[in-house]
Tab-separated table of C-alpha atoms in Angstrom:
chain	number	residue	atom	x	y	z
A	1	UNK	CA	-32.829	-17.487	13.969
A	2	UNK	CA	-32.261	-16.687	17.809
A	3	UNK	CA	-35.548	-15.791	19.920
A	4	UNK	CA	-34.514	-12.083	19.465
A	5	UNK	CA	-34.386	-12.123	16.335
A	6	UNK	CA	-37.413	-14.332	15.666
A	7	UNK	CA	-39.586	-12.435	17.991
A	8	UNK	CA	-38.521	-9.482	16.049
A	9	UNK	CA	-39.769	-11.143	12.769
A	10	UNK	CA	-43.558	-11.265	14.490
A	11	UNK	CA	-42.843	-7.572	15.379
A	12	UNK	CA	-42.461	-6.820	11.996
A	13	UNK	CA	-44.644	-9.131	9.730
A	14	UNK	CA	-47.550	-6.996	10.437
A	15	UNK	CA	-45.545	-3.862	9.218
A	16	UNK	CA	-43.638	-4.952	6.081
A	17	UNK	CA	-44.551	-8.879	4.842
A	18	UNK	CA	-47.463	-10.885	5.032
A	19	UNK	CA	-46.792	-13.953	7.268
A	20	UNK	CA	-43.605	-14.859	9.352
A	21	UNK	CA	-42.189	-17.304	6.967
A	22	UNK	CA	-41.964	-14.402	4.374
A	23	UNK	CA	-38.788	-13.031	6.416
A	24	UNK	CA	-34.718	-14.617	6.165
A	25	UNK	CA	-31.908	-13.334	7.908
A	26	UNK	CA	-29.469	-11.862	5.979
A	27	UNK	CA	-27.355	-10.736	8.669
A	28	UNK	CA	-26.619	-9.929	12.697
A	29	UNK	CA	-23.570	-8.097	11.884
A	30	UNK	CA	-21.743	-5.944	14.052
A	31	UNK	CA	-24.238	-2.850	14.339
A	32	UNK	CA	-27.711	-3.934	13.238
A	33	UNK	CA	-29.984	-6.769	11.935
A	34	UNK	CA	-30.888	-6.942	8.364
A	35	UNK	CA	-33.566	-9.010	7.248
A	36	UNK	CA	-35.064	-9.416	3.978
A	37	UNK	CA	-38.794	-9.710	2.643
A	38	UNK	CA	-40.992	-9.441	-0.359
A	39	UNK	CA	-43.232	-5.891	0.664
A	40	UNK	CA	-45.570	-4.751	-1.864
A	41	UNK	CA	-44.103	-7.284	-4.688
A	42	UNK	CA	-40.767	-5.780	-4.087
A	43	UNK	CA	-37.672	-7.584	-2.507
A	44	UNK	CA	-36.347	-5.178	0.255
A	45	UNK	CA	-33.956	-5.253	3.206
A	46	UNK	CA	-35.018	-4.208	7.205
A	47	UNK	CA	-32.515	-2.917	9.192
A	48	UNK	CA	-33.355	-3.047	12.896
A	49	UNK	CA	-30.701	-0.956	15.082
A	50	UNK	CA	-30.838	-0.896	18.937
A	51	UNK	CA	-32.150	3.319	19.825
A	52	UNK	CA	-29.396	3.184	22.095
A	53	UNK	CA	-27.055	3.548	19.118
A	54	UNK	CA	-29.322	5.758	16.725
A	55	UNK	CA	-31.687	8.241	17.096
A	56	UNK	CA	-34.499	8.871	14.929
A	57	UNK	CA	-33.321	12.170	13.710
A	58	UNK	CA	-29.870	10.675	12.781
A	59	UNK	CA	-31.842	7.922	10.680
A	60	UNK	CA	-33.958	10.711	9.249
A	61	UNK	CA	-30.679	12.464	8.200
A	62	UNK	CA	-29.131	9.113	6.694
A	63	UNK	CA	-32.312	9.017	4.347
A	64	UNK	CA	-31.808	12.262	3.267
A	65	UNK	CA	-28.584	11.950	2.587
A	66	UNK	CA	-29.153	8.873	0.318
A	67	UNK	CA	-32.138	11.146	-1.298
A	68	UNK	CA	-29.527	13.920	-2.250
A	69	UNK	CA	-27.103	10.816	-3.429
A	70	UNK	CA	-29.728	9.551	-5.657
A	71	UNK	CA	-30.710	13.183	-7.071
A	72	UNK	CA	-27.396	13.386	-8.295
A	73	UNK	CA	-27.335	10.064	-9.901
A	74	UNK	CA	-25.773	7.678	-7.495
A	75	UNK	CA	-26.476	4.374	-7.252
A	76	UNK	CA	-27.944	3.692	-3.558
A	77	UNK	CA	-30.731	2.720	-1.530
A	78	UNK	CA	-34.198	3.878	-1.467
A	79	UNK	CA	-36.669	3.688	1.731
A	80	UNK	CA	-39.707	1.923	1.660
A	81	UNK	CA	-42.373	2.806	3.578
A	82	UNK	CA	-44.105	0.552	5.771
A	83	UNK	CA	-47.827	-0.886	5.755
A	84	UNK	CA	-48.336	1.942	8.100
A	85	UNK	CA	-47.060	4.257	5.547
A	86	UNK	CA	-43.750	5.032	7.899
A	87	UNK	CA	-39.821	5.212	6.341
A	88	UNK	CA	-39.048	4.620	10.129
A	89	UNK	CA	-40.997	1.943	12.615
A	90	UNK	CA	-40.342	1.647	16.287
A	91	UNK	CA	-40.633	-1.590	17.899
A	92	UNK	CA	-40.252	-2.661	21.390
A	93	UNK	CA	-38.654	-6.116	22.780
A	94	UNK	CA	-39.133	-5.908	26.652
A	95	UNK	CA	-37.061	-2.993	27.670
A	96	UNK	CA	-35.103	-2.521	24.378
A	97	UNK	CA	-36.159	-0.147	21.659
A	98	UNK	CA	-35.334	-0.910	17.830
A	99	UNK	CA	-36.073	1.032	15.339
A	100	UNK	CA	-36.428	-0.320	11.365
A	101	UNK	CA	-36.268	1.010	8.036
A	102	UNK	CA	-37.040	-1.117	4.778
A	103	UNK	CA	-34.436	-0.448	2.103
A	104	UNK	CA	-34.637	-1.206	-1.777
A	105	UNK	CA	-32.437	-3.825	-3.232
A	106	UNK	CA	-29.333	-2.381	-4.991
A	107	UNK	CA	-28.827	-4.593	-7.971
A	108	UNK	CA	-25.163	-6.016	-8.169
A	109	UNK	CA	-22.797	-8.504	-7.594
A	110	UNK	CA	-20.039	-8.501	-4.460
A	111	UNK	CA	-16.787	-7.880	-5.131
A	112	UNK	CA	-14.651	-10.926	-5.539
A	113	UNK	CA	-10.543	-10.648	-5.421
A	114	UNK	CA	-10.224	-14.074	-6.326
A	115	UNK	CA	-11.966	-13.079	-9.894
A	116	UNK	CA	-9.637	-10.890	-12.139
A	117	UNK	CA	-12.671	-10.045	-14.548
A	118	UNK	CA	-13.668	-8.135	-11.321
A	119	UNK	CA	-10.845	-7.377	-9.135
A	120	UNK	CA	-8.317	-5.683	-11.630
A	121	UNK	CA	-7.247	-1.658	-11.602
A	122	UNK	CA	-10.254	-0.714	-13.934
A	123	UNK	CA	-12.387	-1.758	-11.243
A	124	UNK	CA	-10.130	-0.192	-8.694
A	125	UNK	CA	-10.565	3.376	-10.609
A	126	UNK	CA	-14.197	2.775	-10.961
A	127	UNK	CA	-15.006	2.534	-7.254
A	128	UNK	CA	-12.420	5.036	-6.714
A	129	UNK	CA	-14.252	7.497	-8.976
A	130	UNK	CA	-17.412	6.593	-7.619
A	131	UNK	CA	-15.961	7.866	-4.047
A	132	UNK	CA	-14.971	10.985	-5.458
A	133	UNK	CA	-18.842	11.636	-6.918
A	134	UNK	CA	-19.810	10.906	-3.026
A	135	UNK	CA	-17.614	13.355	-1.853
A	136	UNK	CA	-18.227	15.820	-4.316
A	137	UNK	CA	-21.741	16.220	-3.714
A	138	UNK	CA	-22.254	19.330	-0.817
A	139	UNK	CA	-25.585	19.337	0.799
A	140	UNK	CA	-27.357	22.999	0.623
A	141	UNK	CA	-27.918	23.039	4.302
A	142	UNK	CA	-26.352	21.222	7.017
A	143	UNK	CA	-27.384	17.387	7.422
A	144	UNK	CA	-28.345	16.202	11.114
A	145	UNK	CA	-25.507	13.856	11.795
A	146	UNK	CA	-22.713	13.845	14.161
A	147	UNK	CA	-18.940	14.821	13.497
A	148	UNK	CA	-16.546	12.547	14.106
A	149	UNK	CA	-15.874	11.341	17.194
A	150	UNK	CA	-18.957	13.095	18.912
A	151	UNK	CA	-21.397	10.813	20.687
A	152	UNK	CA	-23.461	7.710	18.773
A	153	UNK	CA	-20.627	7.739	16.100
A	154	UNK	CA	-18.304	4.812	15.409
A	155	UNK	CA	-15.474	6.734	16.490
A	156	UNK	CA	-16.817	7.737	20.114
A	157	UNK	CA	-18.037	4.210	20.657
A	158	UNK	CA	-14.475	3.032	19.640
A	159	UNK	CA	-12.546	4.907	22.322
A	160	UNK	CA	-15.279	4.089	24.779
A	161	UNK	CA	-14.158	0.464	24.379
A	162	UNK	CA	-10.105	0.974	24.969
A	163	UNK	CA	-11.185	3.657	27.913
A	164	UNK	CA	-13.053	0.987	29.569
A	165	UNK	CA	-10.906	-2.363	28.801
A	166	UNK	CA	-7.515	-2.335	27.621
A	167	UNK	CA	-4.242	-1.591	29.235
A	168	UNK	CA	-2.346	1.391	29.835
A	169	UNK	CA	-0.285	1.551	26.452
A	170	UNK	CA	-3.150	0.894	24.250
A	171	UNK	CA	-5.110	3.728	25.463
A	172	UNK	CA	-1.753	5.957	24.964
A	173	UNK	CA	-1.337	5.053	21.568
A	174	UNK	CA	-5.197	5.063	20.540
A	175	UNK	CA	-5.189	8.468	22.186
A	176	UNK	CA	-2.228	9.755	20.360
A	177	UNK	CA	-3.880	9.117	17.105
A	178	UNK	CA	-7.149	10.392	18.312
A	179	UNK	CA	-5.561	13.940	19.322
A	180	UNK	CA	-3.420	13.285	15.627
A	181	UNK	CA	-6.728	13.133	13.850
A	182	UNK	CA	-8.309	16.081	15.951
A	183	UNK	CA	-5.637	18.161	14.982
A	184	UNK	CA	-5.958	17.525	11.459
A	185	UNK	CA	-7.370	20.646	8.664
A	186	UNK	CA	-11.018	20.863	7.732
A	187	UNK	CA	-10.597	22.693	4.674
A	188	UNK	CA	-13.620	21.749	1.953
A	189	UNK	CA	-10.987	19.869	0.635
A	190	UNK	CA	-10.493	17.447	2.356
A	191	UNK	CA	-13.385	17.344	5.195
A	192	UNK	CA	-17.217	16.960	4.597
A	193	UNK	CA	-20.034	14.320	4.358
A	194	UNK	CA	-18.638	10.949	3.972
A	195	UNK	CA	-19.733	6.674	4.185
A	196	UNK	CA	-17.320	6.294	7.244
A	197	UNK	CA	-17.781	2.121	6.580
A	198	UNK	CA	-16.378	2.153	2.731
A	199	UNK	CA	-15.122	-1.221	2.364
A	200	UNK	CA	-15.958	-3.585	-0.538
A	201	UNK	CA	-18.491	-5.510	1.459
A	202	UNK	CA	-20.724	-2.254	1.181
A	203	UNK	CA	-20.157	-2.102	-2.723
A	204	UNK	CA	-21.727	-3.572	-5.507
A	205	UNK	CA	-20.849	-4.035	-9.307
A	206	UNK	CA	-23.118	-4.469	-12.310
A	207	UNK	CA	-23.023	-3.359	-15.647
A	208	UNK	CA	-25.165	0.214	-14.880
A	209	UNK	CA	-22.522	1.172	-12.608
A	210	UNK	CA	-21.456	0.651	-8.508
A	211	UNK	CA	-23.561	0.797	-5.857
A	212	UNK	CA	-23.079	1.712	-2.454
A	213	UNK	CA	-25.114	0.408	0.641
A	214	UNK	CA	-24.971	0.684	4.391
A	215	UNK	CA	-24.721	3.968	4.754
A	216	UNK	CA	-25.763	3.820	8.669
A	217	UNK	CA	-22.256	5.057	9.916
A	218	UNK	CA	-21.607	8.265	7.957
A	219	UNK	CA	-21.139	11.165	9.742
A	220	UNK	CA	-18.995	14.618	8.910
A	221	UNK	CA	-15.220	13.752	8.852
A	222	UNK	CA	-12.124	13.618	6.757
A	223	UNK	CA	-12.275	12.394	2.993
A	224	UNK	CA	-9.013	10.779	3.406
A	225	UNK	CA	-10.889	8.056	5.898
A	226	UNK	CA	-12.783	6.648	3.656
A	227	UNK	CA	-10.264	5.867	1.370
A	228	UNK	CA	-8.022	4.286	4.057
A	229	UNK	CA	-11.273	1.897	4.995
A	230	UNK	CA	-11.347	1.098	1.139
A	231	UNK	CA	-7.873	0.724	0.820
A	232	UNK	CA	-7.585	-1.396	4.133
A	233	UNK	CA	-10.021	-4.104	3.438
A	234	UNK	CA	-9.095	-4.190	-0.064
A	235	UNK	CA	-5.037	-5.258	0.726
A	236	UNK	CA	-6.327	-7.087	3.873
A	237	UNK	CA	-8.772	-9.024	1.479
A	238	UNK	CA	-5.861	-9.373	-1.885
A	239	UNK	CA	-3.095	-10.584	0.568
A	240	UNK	CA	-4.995	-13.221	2.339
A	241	UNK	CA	-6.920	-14.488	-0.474
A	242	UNK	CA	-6.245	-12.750	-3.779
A	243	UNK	CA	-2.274	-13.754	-3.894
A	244	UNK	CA	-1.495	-9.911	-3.716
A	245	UNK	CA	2.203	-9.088	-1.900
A	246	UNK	CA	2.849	-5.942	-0.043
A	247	UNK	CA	2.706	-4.166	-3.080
A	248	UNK	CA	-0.534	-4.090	-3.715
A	249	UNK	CA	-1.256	-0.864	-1.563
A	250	UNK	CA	0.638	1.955	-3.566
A	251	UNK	CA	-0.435	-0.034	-7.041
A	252	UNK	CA	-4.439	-0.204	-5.368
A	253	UNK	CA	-4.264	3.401	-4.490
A	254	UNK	CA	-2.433	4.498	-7.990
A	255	UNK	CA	-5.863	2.730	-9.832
A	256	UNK	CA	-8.309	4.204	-7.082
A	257	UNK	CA	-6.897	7.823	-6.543
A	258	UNK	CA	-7.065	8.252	-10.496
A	259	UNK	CA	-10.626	7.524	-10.478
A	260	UNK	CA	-11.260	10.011	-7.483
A	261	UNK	CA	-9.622	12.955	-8.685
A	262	UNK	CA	-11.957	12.748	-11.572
A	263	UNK	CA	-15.051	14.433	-9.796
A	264	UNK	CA	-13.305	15.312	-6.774
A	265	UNK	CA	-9.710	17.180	-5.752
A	266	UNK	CA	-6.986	14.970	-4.724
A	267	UNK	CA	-5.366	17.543	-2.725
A	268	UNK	CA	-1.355	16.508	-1.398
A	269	UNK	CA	-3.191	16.832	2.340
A	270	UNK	CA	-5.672	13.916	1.739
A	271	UNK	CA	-2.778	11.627	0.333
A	272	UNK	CA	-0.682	12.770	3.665
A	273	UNK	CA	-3.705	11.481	5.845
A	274	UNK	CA	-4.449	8.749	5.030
A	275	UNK	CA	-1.791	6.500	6.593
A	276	UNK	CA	-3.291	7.926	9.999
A	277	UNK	CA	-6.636	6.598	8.752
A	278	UNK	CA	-5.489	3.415	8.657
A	279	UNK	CA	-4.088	3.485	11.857
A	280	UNK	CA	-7.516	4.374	13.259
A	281	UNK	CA	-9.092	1.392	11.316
A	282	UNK	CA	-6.894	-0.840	13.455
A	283	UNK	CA	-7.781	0.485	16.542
A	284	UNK	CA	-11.779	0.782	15.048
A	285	UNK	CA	-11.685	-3.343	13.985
A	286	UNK	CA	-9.992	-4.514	17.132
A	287	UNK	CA	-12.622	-2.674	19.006
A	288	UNK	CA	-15.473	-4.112	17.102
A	289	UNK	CA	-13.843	-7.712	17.230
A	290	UNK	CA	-13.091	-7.666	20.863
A	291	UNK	CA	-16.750	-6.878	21.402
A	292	UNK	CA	-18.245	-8.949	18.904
A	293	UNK	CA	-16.304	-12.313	18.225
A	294	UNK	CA	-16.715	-15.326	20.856
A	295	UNK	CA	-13.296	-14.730	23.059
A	296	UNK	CA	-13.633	-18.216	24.767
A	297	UNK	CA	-14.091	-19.933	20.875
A	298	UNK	CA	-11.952	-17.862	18.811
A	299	UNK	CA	-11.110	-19.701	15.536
A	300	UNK	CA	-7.600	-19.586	14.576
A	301	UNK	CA	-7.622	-16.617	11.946
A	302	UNK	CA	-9.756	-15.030	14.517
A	303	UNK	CA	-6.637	-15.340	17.397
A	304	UNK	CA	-4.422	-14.155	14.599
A	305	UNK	CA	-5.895	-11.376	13.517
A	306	UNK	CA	-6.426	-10.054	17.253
A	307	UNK	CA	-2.889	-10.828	18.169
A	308	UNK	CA	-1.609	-8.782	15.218
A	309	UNK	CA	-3.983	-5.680	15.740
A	310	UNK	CA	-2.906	-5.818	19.168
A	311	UNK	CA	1.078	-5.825	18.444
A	312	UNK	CA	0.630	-3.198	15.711
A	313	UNK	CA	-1.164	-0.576	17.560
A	314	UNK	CA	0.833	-1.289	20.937
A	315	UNK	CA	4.655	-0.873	18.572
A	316	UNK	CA	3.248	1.967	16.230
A	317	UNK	CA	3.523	-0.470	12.840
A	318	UNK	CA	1.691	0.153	10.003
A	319	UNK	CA	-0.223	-2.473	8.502
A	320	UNK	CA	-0.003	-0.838	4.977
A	321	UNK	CA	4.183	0.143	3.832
A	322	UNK	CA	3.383	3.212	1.973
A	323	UNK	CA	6.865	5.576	2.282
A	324	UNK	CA	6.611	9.351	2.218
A	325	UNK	CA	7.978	9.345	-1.287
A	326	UNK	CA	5.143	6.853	-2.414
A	327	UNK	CA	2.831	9.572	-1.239
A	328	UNK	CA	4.448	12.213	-2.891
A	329	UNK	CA	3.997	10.625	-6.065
A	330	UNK	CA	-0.138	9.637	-5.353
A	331	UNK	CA	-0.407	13.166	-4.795
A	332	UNK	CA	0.452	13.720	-8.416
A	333	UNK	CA	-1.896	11.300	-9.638
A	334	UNK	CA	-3.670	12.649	-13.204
């Protein structure tokens, strides 16, 4: 561990384990700090965000969320209150504010596209129909998190980034999409409650079912982008390492889409969106990367994968071939 992150483990021994040894980094991803513990004989996982990023109401409103999930018999995490009896703690480094909840473990194993007992199209439908429960379930009153694109959402931090450091025709095209998406029909349909971060890294298999975690993103927004972050990561993830050729976007989406049109409606406008959704994931990783990875020591994959965002957004290419008549027939998906 760093000394932040260490001098956040004394910070939070007193609250959730017994001594400092009891806490391991799990993670210092690109958003928060996850750490995990054994609190009150149970194996749970801290996530410590910056309060410049979250406010306590919007963390309040991510638990309930997960509470409504659970009621209606989804697999996700549960809070655990701290020694002081608190779902949310707020701890002070210096100047900087954190603020940390303790999550149950979801039981599960990663996805892995290398292993065809997991990675096949029954899985695909699976995890696609386990989307569609997600987005099926309305809250009875309104939930206190952003909409898309307002302030402390991905989206606003995103176009932050290109406002402040790329060139001219970067911030043209990301802005062209933005006022794309804007424009877009918020019909219950296809606009609600959603993960805003569902990529396979955030699901978990096991024989009860999927699990979803890291739900610290989700806002109100379009259905359609959360099946475009799924879809993304999954061909990024089968044509690098699975063997998968270009293919493998229309056949992923044929498996997924019939498992989400089983508790939700695939209407023809969420199929028509989602291309645009993956155009905003390129401009969403590259923004995360660019702010995140170690410019002066990129690795090699890391210089490639920049380089190609960058050329894709700047020509208008899609990073996914999916033709208009491939979307005609996903939209008639049974």
């Amino acid at each position: 561990m760093n000394l932040r992150q260490s001098t956040l483990v004394v910070k939070l021994t007193p609250l959730y384990g017994n001594q400092v040894a009891d806490f391991q980094l799990v993670t210092e991803g690109y958003q928060n700090i996850v750490f995990r513990c054994t609190h009150q004989e149970e194996t749970v996982f801290i996530r410590v965000a910056e309060a410049r990023r979250r406010s306590v109401s919007m963390i309040e409103a991510e638990l309930e969320w997960l509470r409504i999930l659970r009621d209606s018999g989804i697999i996700v995490p549960s809070p655990r209150k701290s020694n002081k009896g608190n779902c949310i703690e707020t701890i002070s480094l210096g100047e900087d504010t954190f603020y940390a909840v303790a999550f149950s473990k979801v039981h599960g194993r990663p996805m892995d596209v290398t292993n065809s007992q997991l990675w096949n199209p029954q899985l695909f439908e699976k995890w696609g129909e386990t989307l569609g429960r997600i987005h099926s379930v309305v809250p009875k009153r309104q939930i206190a998190r952003p909409y898309w694109g307002e302030p402390l959402t991905s989206a606003s931090e995103t176009m932050a980034f290109f406002e402040k450091n790329e060139d001219c025709i970067l911030k043209v095209r990301l802005f062209e999409t933005v006022a794309q998406i804007e424009n877009l029909p918020r019909s219950a349909d296809t606009f609600g409650f959603i993960h805003n971060d569902f990529h396979q890294g955030n699901v978990l298999v096991h024989n009860e079912g999927i699990g979803i975690i890291d739900f610290d993103d989700c806002v109100y927004g379009w259905y359609a982008q959360d099946i475009a972050a799924a879809l993304y990561h999954a061909f990024w993830q089968a044509t690098a390492l699975g063997g998968s050729d270009l293919s493998f976007g229309f056949s992923f989406l044929q498996s997924f889409l019939k498992g989400y049109r089983k508790p939700h409606n695939l209407s023809s406008e969420i199929v028509r969106q989602i291309p645009i959704f993956l155009r905003w994931r390129e401009f969403f990783l590259y923004a995360v990367f660019m702010k995140n990875w170690p410019l002066d020591s990129l690795e090699i994959w890391q210089t490639y994968t920049l380089e190609c965002l960058r050329k894709r957004i700047k020509n208008g290419e899609p990073y996914i071939p999916l033709s208009s008549n491939e979307l005609m027939l996903l939209s008639e998906i049974r």
